[in-house]
Amino acid sequence: MLTRKQLDLLRFIQQRLSESGVPPSFDEMKDALDLKSKSGIHRLITALEERGFLRRLPNRARAIEVIRMPESLGQIPAPAATTPRRFTPSVVEGGRGKSAPPAPPARDLAAPPQMSGGAVTIPVMGRIAAGTPISAIETQSSAITLSPDMISGGEHYALEVRGDSMVEAGILDGDLVVIRKQDTANTGDIIVALIDDEEATLKRLRRRGSSIALEAANPAYETRVLGPDRVRIQGRLVSLVRRY
């Protein structure tokens, strides 16, 4: 899922590459999206790069490559991920070679989970970044069936993790995190945080006075400290599913 600005920027870059073979400058992108500063373009590009839609080529000015487009617009095959996996927690393992169950019809996230023979089916609401924040949670993309002991009371949903900023908490790129929907959390909880009503990220919550700190579990990433008016808690991590 992409925000409208992210999608508009991706389309603009792809169009310019198709027309001239040269990506647009930051000033051209800023003007095309009617943004006030180039920092907003940098943030959008970083988010698209984190999600695997763009790649910046090192040591070359204005070198941006479109790796793929959203499925509804056509797609360029993306290279295989090569993220190293350094820590393996005890998790639920999917069967090797088994295909994922077909997604049920999209439903409201507020609807109660479906029960099937003691199992619980919850929606997978797209992808979440464990790294640079990506787009907000919007619509159901598929579903997953879990054992009831993997969730607690309340409403739940799952997200596919993209990025490596939570590796030292045992959360790896490609994992499915199971989230209990709630708008409050305790310091130290791993949460889904919605920033500026636009971007969602998976981080550990810390409170610093009246500010909120979103802390990574990877020393390569800095802790982000934001005002409480910029962050809304969308849920708390309760379980993890890993497929091989």
C-alpha positions as CSV (number, residue, x, y, z in Angstrom):
1,M,0.0,0.0,0.0
2,L,1.3,3.4,-1.0
3,T,0.2,6.8,0.2
4,R,-1.1,9.1,-2.6
5,K,2.1,11.2,-2.5
6,Q,4.3,8.1,-2.7
7,L,2.3,6.8,-5.7
8,D,2.3,10.1,-7.5
9,L,6.1,10.4,-7.1
10,L,6.7,6.9,-8.3
11,R,4.5,7.5,-11.4
12,F,6.3,10.8,-12.1
13,I,9.8,9.2,-11.9
14,Q,8.7,6.2,-14.0
15,Q,7.2,8.6,-16.6
16,R,10.4,10.7,-16.8
17,L,12.6,7.6,-17.1
18,S,10.4,6.3,-19.9
19,E,10.4,9.6,-21.8
20,S,14.1,10.6,-21.5
21,G,15.9,7.8,-19.7
22,V,17.0,10.3,-17.0
23,P,15.3,10.6,-13.6
24,P,14.0,14.0,-12.5
25,S,15.9,16.2,-10.2
26,F,14.7,16.8,-6.6
27,D,13.5,20.3,-7.6
28,E,11.5,18.9,-10.5
29,M,10.0,16.2,-8.2
30,K,9.2,18.9,-5.5
31,D,7.4,21.1,-8.1
32,A,5.5,18.1,-9.6
33,L,4.1,17.1,-6.2
34,D,3.6,20.7,-5.1
35,L,5.7,20.3,-2.0
36,K,7.4,23.1,-0.1
37,S,10.8,21.6,0.4
38,K,13.1,18.9,-1.0
39,S,13.2,17.2,2.4
40,G,9.7,15.9,1.7
41,I,10.9,14.4,-1.5
42,H,13.8,12.7,0.3
43,R,11.4,11.2,2.8
44,L,9.1,9.9,0.0
45,I,12.1,8.4,-1.9
46,T,13.4,6.7,1.2
47,A,10.0,5.2,1.9
48,L,9.7,3.9,-1.7
49,E,13.2,2.5,-1.5
50,E,12.4,0.8,1.8
51,R,9.4,-0.8,0.3
52,G,11.3,-2.1,-2.7
53,F,9.9,0.2,-5.4
54,L,13.0,2.3,-6.0
55,R,16.7,1.9,-5.8
56,R,19.3,4.7,-5.5
57,L,22.5,3.9,-7.3
58,P,25.7,5.0,-5.4
59,N,28.2,7.5,-6.6
60,R,26.0,8.8,-9.4
61,A,24.0,12.1,-9.3
62,R,20.3,11.8,-9.9
63,A,20.6,8.0,-10.2
64,I,17.3,6.5,-9.3
65,E,16.1,3.1,-10.7
66,V,12.4,2.0,-10.6
67,I,12.5,-1.6,-9.5
68,R,8.8,-2.3,-9.7
69,M,5.4,-0.7,-9.8
70,P,2.3,-1.5,-7.8
71,E,0.6,-4.6,-9.1
72,S,-2.4,-2.6,-10.4
73,L,0.0,-0.5,-12.6
74,G,2.3,-3.3,-13.8
75,Q,5.4,-4.5,-12.1
76,I,9.1,-4.8,-12.8
77,P,10.6,-7.9,-11.1
78,A,12.4,-7.1,-7.9
79,P,15.8,-8.7,-7.0
80,A,15.8,-11.4,-4.4
81,A,16.3,-10.1,-0.8
82,T,19.7,-10.8,0.7
83,T,19.1,-9.5,4.3
84,P,21.3,-11.5,6.7
85,R,19.4,-13.2,9.5
86,R,21.4,-13.2,12.7
87,F,18.9,-14.2,15.4
88,T,16.2,-16.9,15.3
89,P,13.6,-16.8,18.1
90,S,11.0,-19.5,18.8
91,V,8.2,-18.9,16.3
92,V,5.5,-20.7,14.5
93,E,6.9,-22.1,11.3
94,G,4.8,-22.6,8.2
95,G,5.0,-25.8,6.2
96,R,7.7,-25.7,3.5
97,G,6.3,-25.6,0.0
98,K,2.7,-25.1,1.2
99,S,0.8,-22.4,-0.6
100,A,-0.9,-19.7,1.4
101,P,-4.6,-20.0,1.9
102,P,-6.8,-18.0,-0.4
103,A,-7.8,-14.6,1.0
104,P,-11.4,-14.3,2.1
105,P,-13.5,-11.3,1.0
106,A,-12.2,-8.0,2.4
107,R,-13.9,-7.1,5.6
108,D,-13.9,-4.3,8.1
109,L,-11.0,-4.5,10.6
110,A,-13.5,-3.9,13.4
111,A,-15.3,-7.1,12.6
112,P,-14.6,-10.0,15.0
113,P,-12.1,-12.7,13.9
114,Q,-13.5,-15.7,12.2
115,M,-13.4,-19.1,14.0
116,S,-12.8,-22.3,12.1
117,G,-12.4,-25.6,14.1
118,G,-10.8,-23.9,17.0
119,A,-8.5,-21.8,14.8
120,V,-8.8,-18.0,14.4
121,T,-8.6,-16.2,11.0
122,I,-7.4,-12.6,11.1
123,P,-6.7,-10.2,8.3
124,V,-3.3,-9.4,6.9
125,M,-3.3,-5.6,6.4
126,G,-0.4,-5.2,4.1
127,R,3.2,-4.4,5.0
128,I,4.9,-2.5,7.8
129,A,8.4,-1.1,7.9
130,A,10.9,-2.2,10.6
131,G,13.2,0.6,9.4
132,T,12.2,3.7,7.5
133,P,8.5,4.3,8.0
134,I,6.3,3.3,5.1
135,S,2.7,3.9,4.2
136,A,-0.2,3.6,6.6
137,I,-2.3,0.6,7.2
138,E,-5.3,0.8,4.8
139,T,-6.9,-2.4,3.4
140,Q,-6.8,-6.1,3.9
141,S,-4.5,-7.9,1.5
142,S,-5.0,-11.5,2.6
143,A,-5.7,-13.5,5.8
144,I,-3.9,-15.9,8.1
145,T,-5.2,-18.7,10.4
146,L,-3.7,-19.0,13.9
147,S,-4.0,-21.1,17.0
148,P,-6.2,-19.3,19.5
149,D,-3.4,-19.3,22.1
150,M,-1.4,-16.9,19.9
151,I,-3.8,-14.0,20.5
152,S,-5.4,-12.4,23.5
153,G,-8.8,-10.9,23.8
154,G,-9.8,-8.0,21.5
155,E,-9.4,-7.4,17.8
156,H,-6.3,-8.5,15.9
157,Y,-4.6,-8.1,12.5
158,A,-1.3,-9.1,11.0
159,L,1.3,-7.2,9.0
160,E,4.2,-8.4,6.9
161,V,7.5,-6.9,8.1
162,R,9.9,-5.1,5.7
163,G,13.3,-4.0,6.9
164,D,15.8,-4.9,9.5
165,S,15.6,-2.3,12.3
166,M,14.0,-4.8,14.8
167,V,16.4,-7.7,14.2
168,E,17.7,-7.7,17.8
169,A,14.2,-8.2,19.0
170,G,14.0,-11.3,16.8
171,I,11.8,-9.6,14.1
172,L,13.2,-10.3,10.6
173,D,12.4,-9.1,7.1
174,G,9.5,-11.2,5.8
175,D,8.0,-12.1,9.2
176,L,4.3,-11.7,10.0
177,V,3.6,-9.8,13.2
178,V,0.3,-10.3,14.9
179,I,-1.0,-7.0,16.3
180,R,-3.7,-6.5,19.0
181,K,-5.6,-3.4,18.0
182,Q,-5.4,-0.7,20.7
183,D,-4.6,3.0,21.0
184,T,-2.6,2.8,24.2
185,A,0.6,0.9,25.2
186,N,3.2,0.8,28.0
187,T,6.8,1.9,27.6
188,G,8.8,-1.0,26.3
189,D,6.0,-2.4,24.2
190,I,6.6,-3.0,20.5
191,I,3.9,-1.1,18.7
192,V,2.6,-0.1,15.3
193,A,2.9,3.7,15.4
194,L,1.2,5.9,12.8
195,I,3.2,9.1,12.2
196,D,1.6,12.3,11.0
197,D,-1.5,10.2,10.0
198,E,0.4,9.1,7.0
199,E,3.2,6.6,7.7
200,A,3.3,3.5,9.9
201,T,6.3,1.8,11.5
202,L,7.0,-1.0,13.9
203,K,9.1,0.2,16.9
204,R,9.6,-0.1,20.6
205,L,7.7,2.6,22.5
206,R,9.6,4.8,25.0
207,R,8.2,7.8,26.7
208,R,10.5,10.8,27.3
209,G,8.6,13.4,29.3
210,S,5.8,14.6,27.1
211,S,7.5,13.2,23.9
212,I,7.3,9.8,22.4
213,A,10.4,7.9,21.3
214,L,10.2,5.2,18.7
215,E,13.2,2.9,19.4
216,A,14.7,0.5,16.9
217,A,16.3,-2.9,17.9
218,N,19.3,-2.4,15.6
219,P,22.2,0.0,16.5
220,A,22.3,1.1,12.8
221,Y,19.1,3.0,13.3
222,E,18.5,6.1,15.4
223,T,15.7,6.5,17.9
224,R,13.1,9.0,16.6
225,V,11.7,11.4,19.2
226,L,8.4,13.0,18.3
227,G,5.7,15.1,19.8
228,P,2.6,13.2,21.1
229,D,0.4,15.0,18.6
230,R,2.4,13.4,15.7
231,V,2.1,9.8,16.8
232,R,-1.0,7.6,17.1
233,I,-0.7,4.0,18.5
234,Q,-2.4,1.5,16.2
235,G,-1.7,-1.7,18.1
236,R,0.7,-3.8,20.2
237,L,2.7,-6.8,19.0
238,V,1.4,-10.0,20.6
239,S,2.8,-12.8,18.4
240,L,5.1,-13.6,15.4
241,V,4.8,-16.0,12.5
242,R,7.7,-17.0,10.3
243,R,7.4,-18.9,7.0
244,Y,10.2,-20.8,5.4
